[in-house]
Short mmCIF file of C-alpha atoms in Angstrom, two decimals:
data_model
loop_
_atom_site.label_atom_id
_atom_site.label_comp_id
_atom_site.label_asym_id
_atom_site.label_seq_id
_atom_site.Cartn_x
_atom_site.Cartn_y
_atom_site.Cartn_z
CA MET H 120 27.74 -4.31 -4.16
CA PRO H 121 24.31 -4.86 -3.19
CA LEU H 122 22.90 -3.31 -0.34
CA VAL H 123 23.38 -5.73 2.53
CA SER H 124 20.46 -4.05 4.10
CA ASN H 125 18.05 -5.11 1.81
CA ARG H 126 17.46 -8.38 3.48
CA ARG H 127 13.66 -8.46 2.60
CA LEU H 128 12.21 -6.90 -0.48
CA VAL H 129 8.47 -6.64 -1.74
CA VAL H 130 8.36 -5.70 -5.38
CA LYS H 131 5.07 -4.60 -6.85
CA LEU H 132 4.31 -4.92 -10.67
CA GLY H 133 1.52 -2.78 -12.32
CA THR H 134 -0.72 -4.22 -14.94
CA THR H 135 0.41 -1.63 -17.54
CA LEU H 136 3.90 -2.67 -17.11
CA LEU H 137 3.13 -6.32 -17.29
CA THR H 138 0.99 -5.59 -20.56
CA SER H 139 3.14 -2.95 -22.16
CA GLY H 140 0.00 -1.07 -22.19
CA LYS H 141 -1.82 -3.74 -24.34
CA ASP H 142 -4.84 -5.95 -23.70
CA HIS H 143 -2.69 -9.03 -22.96
CA LEU H 144 0.45 -10.23 -20.81
CA ASP H 145 3.80 -9.33 -22.36
CA LEU H 146 5.78 -12.55 -21.87
CA SER H 147 9.23 -11.19 -22.88
CA VAL H 148 8.63 -8.16 -19.95
CA MET H 149 7.46 -10.80 -17.77
CA ALA H 150 10.64 -13.08 -18.63
CA SER H 151 13.05 -10.33 -17.88
CA LEU H 152 11.54 -9.24 -14.66
CA VAL H 153 11.39 -13.08 -13.09
CA GLU H 154 15.02 -13.16 -14.48
CA GLN H 155 15.99 -10.06 -11.87
CA LEU H 156 13.92 -11.58 -9.11
CA VAL H 157 15.71 -14.84 -9.36
CA ALA H 158 19.08 -12.62 -9.20
CA LEU H 159 17.88 -11.00 -6.27
CA HIS H 160 16.89 -14.53 -4.63
CA SER H 161 20.75 -15.82 -5.48
CA ARG H 162 21.91 -12.85 -3.71
CA GLY H 163 20.17 -13.96 -0.69
CA ARG H 164 17.36 -11.46 -0.90
CA GLU H 165 13.81 -12.96 0.54
CA VAL H 166 11.19 -11.73 -2.21
CA ILE H 167 7.71 -11.33 -2.01
CA LEU H 168 5.89 -10.22 -5.35
CA VAL H 169 2.60 -8.37 -5.26
CA SER H 170 1.38 -8.96 -8.89
CA SER H 171 -1.39 -7.17 -10.66
CA GLY H 172 -2.66 -8.45 -14.29
CA ALA H 173 -5.36 -11.08 -13.43
CA VAL H 174 -7.67 -9.16 -15.02
CA ALA H 175 -5.96 -8.25 -18.30
CA ALA H 176 -4.95 -12.03 -18.34
CA GLY H 177 -8.42 -13.09 -18.01
CA ARG H 178 -9.87 -10.50 -20.79
CA GLU H 179 -7.01 -12.16 -23.01
CA LYS H 180 -8.32 -15.81 -22.75
CA LEU H 181 -11.52 -14.58 -23.28
CA ARG H 182 -10.98 -12.87 -26.28
CA ARG H 183 -9.54 -15.97 -27.74
CA ARG H 184 -12.84 -17.50 -27.44
CA GLY H 185 -14.62 -14.75 -28.94
CA VAL H 186 -16.38 -13.29 -25.79
CA ALA H 187 -17.07 -9.55 -26.25
CA GLY H 188 -15.88 -7.67 -23.06
CA GLN H 189 -17.91 -5.58 -20.48
CA SER H 190 -17.17 -2.91 -18.15
CA SER H 191 -19.44 -3.75 -14.89
CA THR H 192 -17.92 -5.05 -11.76
CA ALA H 193 -19.21 -8.36 -11.90
CA PHE H 194 -17.80 -9.02 -15.25
CA LYS H 195 -14.37 -7.72 -14.10
CA GLN H 196 -14.56 -10.29 -11.24
CA VAL H 197 -15.28 -12.60 -13.68
CA LEU H 198 -12.09 -11.57 -15.50
CA ALA H 199 -9.97 -11.88 -12.46
CA SER H 200 -11.27 -15.08 -11.66
CA ILE H 201 -10.20 -16.58 -15.12
CA GLY H 202 -6.96 -14.36 -15.41
CA GLN H 203 -5.66 -15.73 -11.85
CA SER H 204 -4.79 -18.96 -12.95
CA HIS H 205 -3.32 -18.02 -16.27
CA LEU H 206 -1.49 -15.16 -14.33
CA MET H 207 -0.09 -17.47 -11.75
CA SER H 208 0.72 -20.61 -14.66
CA THR H 209 2.95 -18.10 -16.48
CA TYR H 210 5.07 -17.24 -13.38
CA ASP H 211 5.12 -20.89 -12.50
CA THR H 212 6.35 -21.61 -15.83
CA LEU H 213 9.03 -18.58 -15.94
CA PHE H 214 10.35 -19.54 -12.17
CA SER H 215 10.63 -23.13 -12.58
CA ARG H 216 13.20 -22.50 -15.45
CA HIS H 217 15.64 -21.39 -12.36
CA ASP H 218 14.47 -24.21 -10.09
CA ILE H 219 12.21 -21.69 -7.81
CA THR H 220 9.13 -22.73 -6.14
CA ILE H 221 6.55 -20.03 -6.03
CA ALA H 222 3.32 -19.78 -3.89
CA GLN H 223 0.32 -17.86 -4.02
CA ALA H 224 -1.73 -15.62 -1.34
CA LEU H 225 -4.95 -13.89 -2.14
CA LEU H 226 -5.73 -11.26 0.33
CA THR H 227 -8.47 -8.88 0.88
CA ARG H 228 -8.72 -5.88 3.29
CA ASP H 229 -11.06 -8.02 5.51
CA CYS H 230 -8.67 -10.50 5.83
CA LEU H 231 -6.00 -8.14 7.49
CA THR H 232 -8.18 -6.03 9.58
CA ASP H 233 -8.67 -8.27 12.31
CA ARG H 234 -5.58 -8.61 14.27
CA ALA H 235 -5.40 -12.27 14.23
CA GLY H 236 -5.65 -12.46 10.48
CA TYR H 237 -2.96 -10.00 10.27
CA LEU H 238 -0.53 -11.95 12.23
CA ASN H 239 -1.69 -15.22 10.52
CA ALA H 240 -0.83 -13.74 6.90
CA ARG H 241 2.59 -12.28 8.46
CA ASN H 242 3.47 -15.60 9.54
CA THR H 243 2.74 -17.38 6.82
CA LEU H 244 4.50 -15.24 4.19
CA LEU H 245 7.67 -15.04 6.67
CA SER H 246 7.84 -18.91 6.93
CA LEU H 247 7.57 -18.92 2.98
CA CYS H 248 10.51 -16.33 2.76
CA GLU H 249 12.30 -18.86 5.15
CA MET H 250 11.72 -21.78 2.82
CA GLY H 251 13.56 -19.57 -0.19
CA VAL H 252 9.60 -19.74 -1.71
CA ILE H 253 9.06 -16.77 -3.73
CA CYS H 254 5.41 -15.73 -2.59
CA ILE H 255 3.31 -14.14 -5.45
CA VAL H 256 0.53 -11.91 -3.68
CA ASN H 257 -2.78 -10.33 -5.44
CA GLU H 258 -5.90 -9.07 -3.89
CA ASN H 259 -8.80 -11.51 -4.34
CA ASP H 260 -11.04 -9.73 -6.58
CA VAL H 261 -13.45 -12.29 -6.84
CA VAL H 262 -15.03 -11.14 -3.57
CA ALA H 263 -13.29 -7.67 -2.92
CA VAL H 264 -16.28 -5.99 -4.92
CA GLU H 265 -15.20 -2.14 -3.14
CA GLU H 266 -11.82 -2.94 -4.69
CA LEU H 267 -12.79 -3.48 -8.21
CA GLY H 268 -15.69 -0.88 -8.32
CA GLU H 269 -15.33 2.26 -10.59
CA HIS H 270 -14.57 4.55 -7.58
CA ARG H 271 -11.75 2.64 -6.54
CA PHE H 272 -8.23 4.22 -6.78
CA GLY H 273 -5.71 2.10 -5.57
CA ASP H 274 -5.28 -0.98 -7.57
CA ASN H 275 -2.13 -2.98 -5.95
CA ASP H 276 -0.30 -0.03 -4.62
CA THR H 277 -1.95 0.06 -1.55
CA LEU H 278 -1.74 -3.87 -0.94
CA SER H 279 2.11 -3.91 -1.57
CA ALA H 280 2.51 -1.11 0.93
CA MET H 281 0.30 -3.01 3.40
CA VAL H 282 1.98 -6.54 2.67
CA ALA H 283 5.75 -4.46 3.00
CA ASN H 284 3.98 -3.37 6.34
CA LEU H 285 3.06 -6.76 7.36
CA VAL H 286 6.46 -8.71 6.84
CA ASP H 287 8.35 -5.46 8.23
CA ALA H 288 10.34 -5.18 4.78
CA ASP H 289 13.52 -3.37 4.50
CA LEU H 290 12.45 -1.82 0.84
CA LEU H 291 9.30 -1.70 -1.18
CA VAL H 292 10.14 -1.37 -5.12
CA ILE H 293 7.11 -0.30 -6.96
CA LEU H 294 7.57 -0.87 -11.04
CA THR H 295 5.60 0.95 -13.00
CA ASP H 296 5.83 2.44 -16.97
CA THR H 297 7.28 5.97 -15.81
CA GLY H 298 10.75 6.77 -14.37
CA GLY H 299 9.44 7.72 -10.96
CA LEU H 300 7.55 10.91 -9.61
CA TYR H 301 8.15 14.25 -11.51
CA THR H 302 7.62 17.67 -10.97
CA ALA H 303 4.76 17.34 -13.60
CA ASP H 304 3.34 14.66 -15.80
CA PRO H 305 6.17 14.07 -18.03
CA ARG H 306 3.29 12.78 -21.15
CA LEU H 307 2.12 16.06 -20.81
CA HIS H 308 5.09 18.31 -19.97
CA PRO H 309 7.95 17.31 -21.60
CA GLU H 310 10.09 19.92 -19.54
CA ALA H 311 8.89 18.11 -16.34
CA GLU H 312 12.03 16.81 -13.83
CA LEU H 313 12.56 13.52 -12.13
CA MET H 314 12.38 14.00 -8.38
CA PRO H 315 15.35 11.42 -7.17
CA ARG H 316 14.81 11.65 -3.46
CA ILE H 317 11.88 12.64 -1.27
CA GLU H 318 12.68 12.89 2.28
CA ALA H 319 8.96 13.76 3.45
CA ILE H 320 5.63 13.03 1.62
CA ASP H 321 3.65 16.36 2.40
CA GLU H 322 0.62 17.99 0.52
CA GLY H 323 2.97 19.59 -1.94
CA ILE H 324 4.21 15.85 -2.55
CA GLU H 325 0.69 14.81 -2.98
CA ALA H 326 -0.24 17.50 -5.17
CA ILE H 327 2.22 16.78 -7.48
CA ALA H 328 1.56 13.17 -7.78
CA GLY H 329 -2.04 14.02 -8.84
CA GLY H 330 -4.65 11.49 -9.83
CA THR H 331 -4.07 10.36 -13.25
CA LEU H 332 -5.42 6.91 -14.27
CA ASN H 333 -3.51 4.98 -16.56
CA SER H 334 -4.95 2.96 -19.56
CA GLN H 335 -4.81 -0.62 -18.11
CA GLY H 336 -4.36 -0.54 -14.44
CA ILE H 337 -6.51 1.36 -11.81
CA GLY H 338 -4.09 3.13 -10.01
CA GLY H 339 -2.16 6.54 -10.75
CA MET H 340 1.24 7.97 -9.43
CA ALA H 341 -1.12 9.30 -6.56
CA THR H 342 -1.85 5.89 -5.07
CA LYS H 343 2.05 4.81 -5.48
CA VAL H 344 2.73 8.14 -3.34
CA GLU H 345 0.15 6.90 -0.80
CA ALA H 346 1.58 3.63 -0.43
CA ALA H 347 5.10 5.13 -0.07
CA LYS H 348 3.34 7.43 2.44
CA VAL H 349 2.07 4.08 4.39
CA ALA H 350 5.49 2.03 3.91
CA THR H 351 7.85 5.05 5.00
CA CYS H 352 5.97 5.66 8.14
CA SER H 353 6.70 2.29 9.18
CA GLY H 354 10.38 2.76 8.52
CA ILE H 355 10.44 0.72 5.36
CA ASP H 356 12.47 2.86 2.19
CA VAL H 357 10.30 2.90 -1.11
CA VAL H 358 11.66 3.33 -4.93
CA ILE H 359 9.26 4.08 -7.82
CA ALA H 360 10.98 3.13 -10.92
CA ASN H 361 10.41 2.33 -14.53
CA GLY H 362 10.42 -1.52 -14.83
CA ARG H 363 11.12 -1.46 -18.40
CA GLU H 364 14.76 -0.20 -17.73
CA HIS H 365 17.56 -2.93 -17.89
CA ASN H 366 18.00 -4.74 -14.87
CA ILE H 367 16.26 -2.13 -12.79
CA LEU H 368 15.65 -4.23 -9.84
CA LEU H 369 19.35 -5.25 -9.49
CA ARG H 370 20.23 -1.24 -9.88
CA VAL H 371 17.99 -0.72 -6.93
CA ASP H 372 19.27 -3.42 -4.93
CA ASP H 373 22.75 -2.18 -5.63
CA GLY H 374 22.26 1.33 -4.35
CA GLU H 375 22.29 2.85 -7.51
CA ALA H 376 20.16 6.32 -7.35
CA THR H 377 17.46 5.54 -10.18
CA GLY H 378 13.71 6.20 -10.07
CA THR H 379 12.20 8.50 -7.04
CA ARG H 380 13.37 7.12 -3.40
CA PHE H 381 11.13 7.82 -0.77
CA VAL H 382 13.23 7.99 2.59
CA ALA H 383 11.71 6.25 5.49
CA ALA H 384 10.28 8.47 7.85
CA ALA H 385 10.33 7.09 11.03
CA ASN H 386 12.73 3.80 13.10
CA ARG H 387 10.82 0.69 12.36
CA MET H 388 8.08 0.24 14.53
CA GLU H 389 6.76 -2.40 16.66
CA SER H 390 4.10 -4.52 15.41
CA ARG H 391 1.11 -2.99 16.89
CA LYS H 392 1.95 0.28 15.71
CA ARG H 393 2.68 -1.00 12.11
CA TRP H 394 -1.13 -2.21 11.94
CA MET H 395 -2.36 0.87 12.99
CA ALA H 396 -0.35 3.00 10.39
CA SER H 397 -1.69 0.72 7.67
CA GLY H 398 -4.97 1.85 8.22
CA LEU H 399 -6.16 -1.74 7.91
CA ALA H 400 -8.34 -1.56 11.01
CA CYS H 401 -9.60 1.78 10.84
CA GLN H 402 -13.41 1.87 12.04
CA GLY H 403 -13.94 6.05 11.78
CA ARG H 404 -12.33 9.43 11.10
CA ILE H 405 -11.90 12.12 13.70
CA VAL H 406 -11.40 15.61 11.48
CA VAL H 407 -9.47 18.11 13.30
CA ASP H 408 -8.90 21.96 13.29
CA ALA H 409 -5.54 23.39 12.04
CA GLY H 410 -4.23 23.83 15.66
CA ALA H 411 -4.76 20.40 16.62
CA GLN H 412 -3.62 19.11 13.21
CA ARG H 413 -0.05 21.21 13.93
CA ALA H 414 -0.16 19.53 17.62
CA VAL H 415 -0.56 16.15 16.33
CA GLY H 416 1.15 16.17 13.38
CA GLY H 417 4.27 17.21 15.22
CA GLY H 418 4.48 14.00 17.26
CA ALA H 419 4.15 15.62 20.63
CA GLY H 420 0.58 16.14 21.30
CA SER H 421 -2.15 13.90 22.24
CA LEU H 422 -5.79 14.66 20.73
CA LEU H 423 -7.79 16.85 23.06
CA PRO H 424 -11.49 17.15 22.22
CA ALA H 425 -11.27 20.90 22.10
CA GLY H 426 -9.50 20.36 18.55
CA ILE H 427 -12.18 17.98 16.91
CA VAL H 428 -14.35 19.63 14.34
CA GLU H 429 -16.17 16.45 13.00
CA VAL H 430 -16.87 12.66 13.87
CA GLN H 431 -17.25 10.37 10.84
CA GLY H 432 -18.32 6.85 11.41
CA SER H 433 -19.71 4.69 13.95
CA PHE H 434 -16.94 3.15 16.34
CA ASP H 435 -16.36 2.20 20.05
CA ARG H 436 -14.03 2.83 22.67
CA GLY H 437 -10.77 1.31 21.90
CA ASP H 438 -11.51 1.10 18.28
CA ILE H 439 -8.76 2.38 15.63
CA VAL H 440 -9.50 5.67 14.03
CA ASP H 441 -7.90 8.12 11.66
CA ILE H 442 -7.18 11.38 12.63
CA VAL H 443 -7.62 13.99 9.43
CA GLY H 444 -6.90 17.71 8.91
CA ALA H 445 -9.74 19.92 7.27
CA ARG H 446 -8.73 18.95 3.84
CA GLY H 447 -9.25 15.20 4.46
CA ARG H 448 -5.64 14.34 4.73
CA ARG H 449 -4.50 11.78 7.20
CA VAL H 450 -2.42 12.94 9.59
CA ALA H 451 -2.30 10.09 12.23
CA SER H 452 -3.84 6.63 13.55
CA GLY H 453 -4.68 5.80 16.78
CA ILE H 454 -6.71 4.10 19.48
CA ALA H 455 -9.90 5.97 20.65
CA ASN H 456 -10.31 6.65 24.22
CA TYR H 457 -14.13 7.44 23.66
CA SER H 458 -16.84 6.26 21.22
CA ALA H 459 -18.13 8.21 18.11
CA ARG H 460 -21.37 9.25 20.30
CA ASP H 461 -19.15 10.34 22.85
CA ILE H 462 -16.89 11.91 20.72
CA GLU H 463 -19.61 13.94 19.05
CA SER H 464 -20.97 15.05 22.33
CA ILE H 465 -17.74 16.57 23.70
CA LYS H 466 -16.12 17.87 20.34
CA GLY H 467 -15.26 21.67 20.51
CA HIS H 468 -15.15 21.50 24.32
CA HIS H 469 -12.12 21.83 26.82
CA SER H 470 -11.31 18.53 28.47
CA ASP H 471 -12.09 19.57 31.88
CA ARG H 472 -15.71 19.05 30.65
CA ILE H 473 -15.94 15.78 29.47
CA SER H 474 -17.24 14.39 33.11
CA GLU H 475 -19.92 17.30 33.16
CA ILE H 476 -21.11 16.44 29.51
CA LEU H 477 -21.01 12.62 29.54
CA GLY H 478 -21.25 11.91 33.33
CA TYR H 479 -17.73 10.17 33.06
CA SER H 480 -14.66 10.48 32.03
CA TYR H 481 -11.82 7.91 30.38
CA GLY H 482 -9.04 11.06 30.47
CA ASP H 483 -8.60 14.32 29.00
CA GLU H 484 -7.08 12.77 25.75
CA VAL H 485 -9.53 11.55 22.95
CA VAL H 486 -6.46 9.83 21.59
CA HIS H 487 -3.37 9.42 23.62
CA ARG H 488 -0.27 10.52 21.74
CA ASN H 489 1.34 6.72 23.40
CA ASN H 490 -1.47 5.10 21.39
CA MET H 491 -1.16 7.24 18.17
CA VAL H 492 1.03 6.52 14.97
CA VAL H 493 1.98 10.04 13.37
CA LEU H 494 1.90 10.11 9.24
#
């Protein structure tokens, strides 16, 4: 029987899966995936789809007109603009065969950075779910220059985790062209073994994920694992699986052990903490030493100025900041009690010197554990 706990699912479909690694949408693959989404819908599941493929769809449309391809960010935005309507038209045709209404939501990080925007997007998506509408979410690539830049490494993996966080999903399923997380890249190492269950995403898991890019999409396994980290710390299980396997979505919903399941690292967070954990509203970073990293990462300690090594970015008191270790790994996110300028002055000092250095004090902690989410 299907797992009754999977009331609300976010499903992410990658470009390489939707195109079968080619330069155009694969309608047979899309039809199969839509049929599975429809079956989930008939089971009473609330489904939100995060779909890549707009750039590939735009490239296909222009190729038919004999327009030569380019690699600039501006041209990719043109492709996204052209392809988004083609992608949605294809989905509309496929879902209409099953008498299911779809909706579209184009989001950017800026849309969700503001707390009010975050809540408005949440309310809209949840309302669509209540109406039985399947919403298809994509990033608004036409305006999201940073996300389309050559150094961007995230594709829609990060977006899917943010959406799962946004709607308090029960499960995030990331479908790709590989079977999950392996002990090594199976394309280079045939002896690599699938890792069926990950209890905690640590530096070892992140190292295994690596950073290999695929041919059509932007993100690799590293971004999928990073997305899993964001979702699991909000209390959401994540499955990364091969979207080409027969009825893969139904099998995942049935509880079959397929792909790699990342187990939720915490109970469900309340909305404010989920927002902090998403990283959407981060205004800066605080780099800490090994001792502070252990204290904060253990979930029992606040961040004190003595353990701070570096301050990155410009932020004010009350802003959300990331706390990172020496290697740049995000340990936690929280609300800063002091501005970046103040922290720069008191870093490395004991808390009893804060008043002496600044002439005032907002407390011993730079980030109090009650206003912190450990990742």
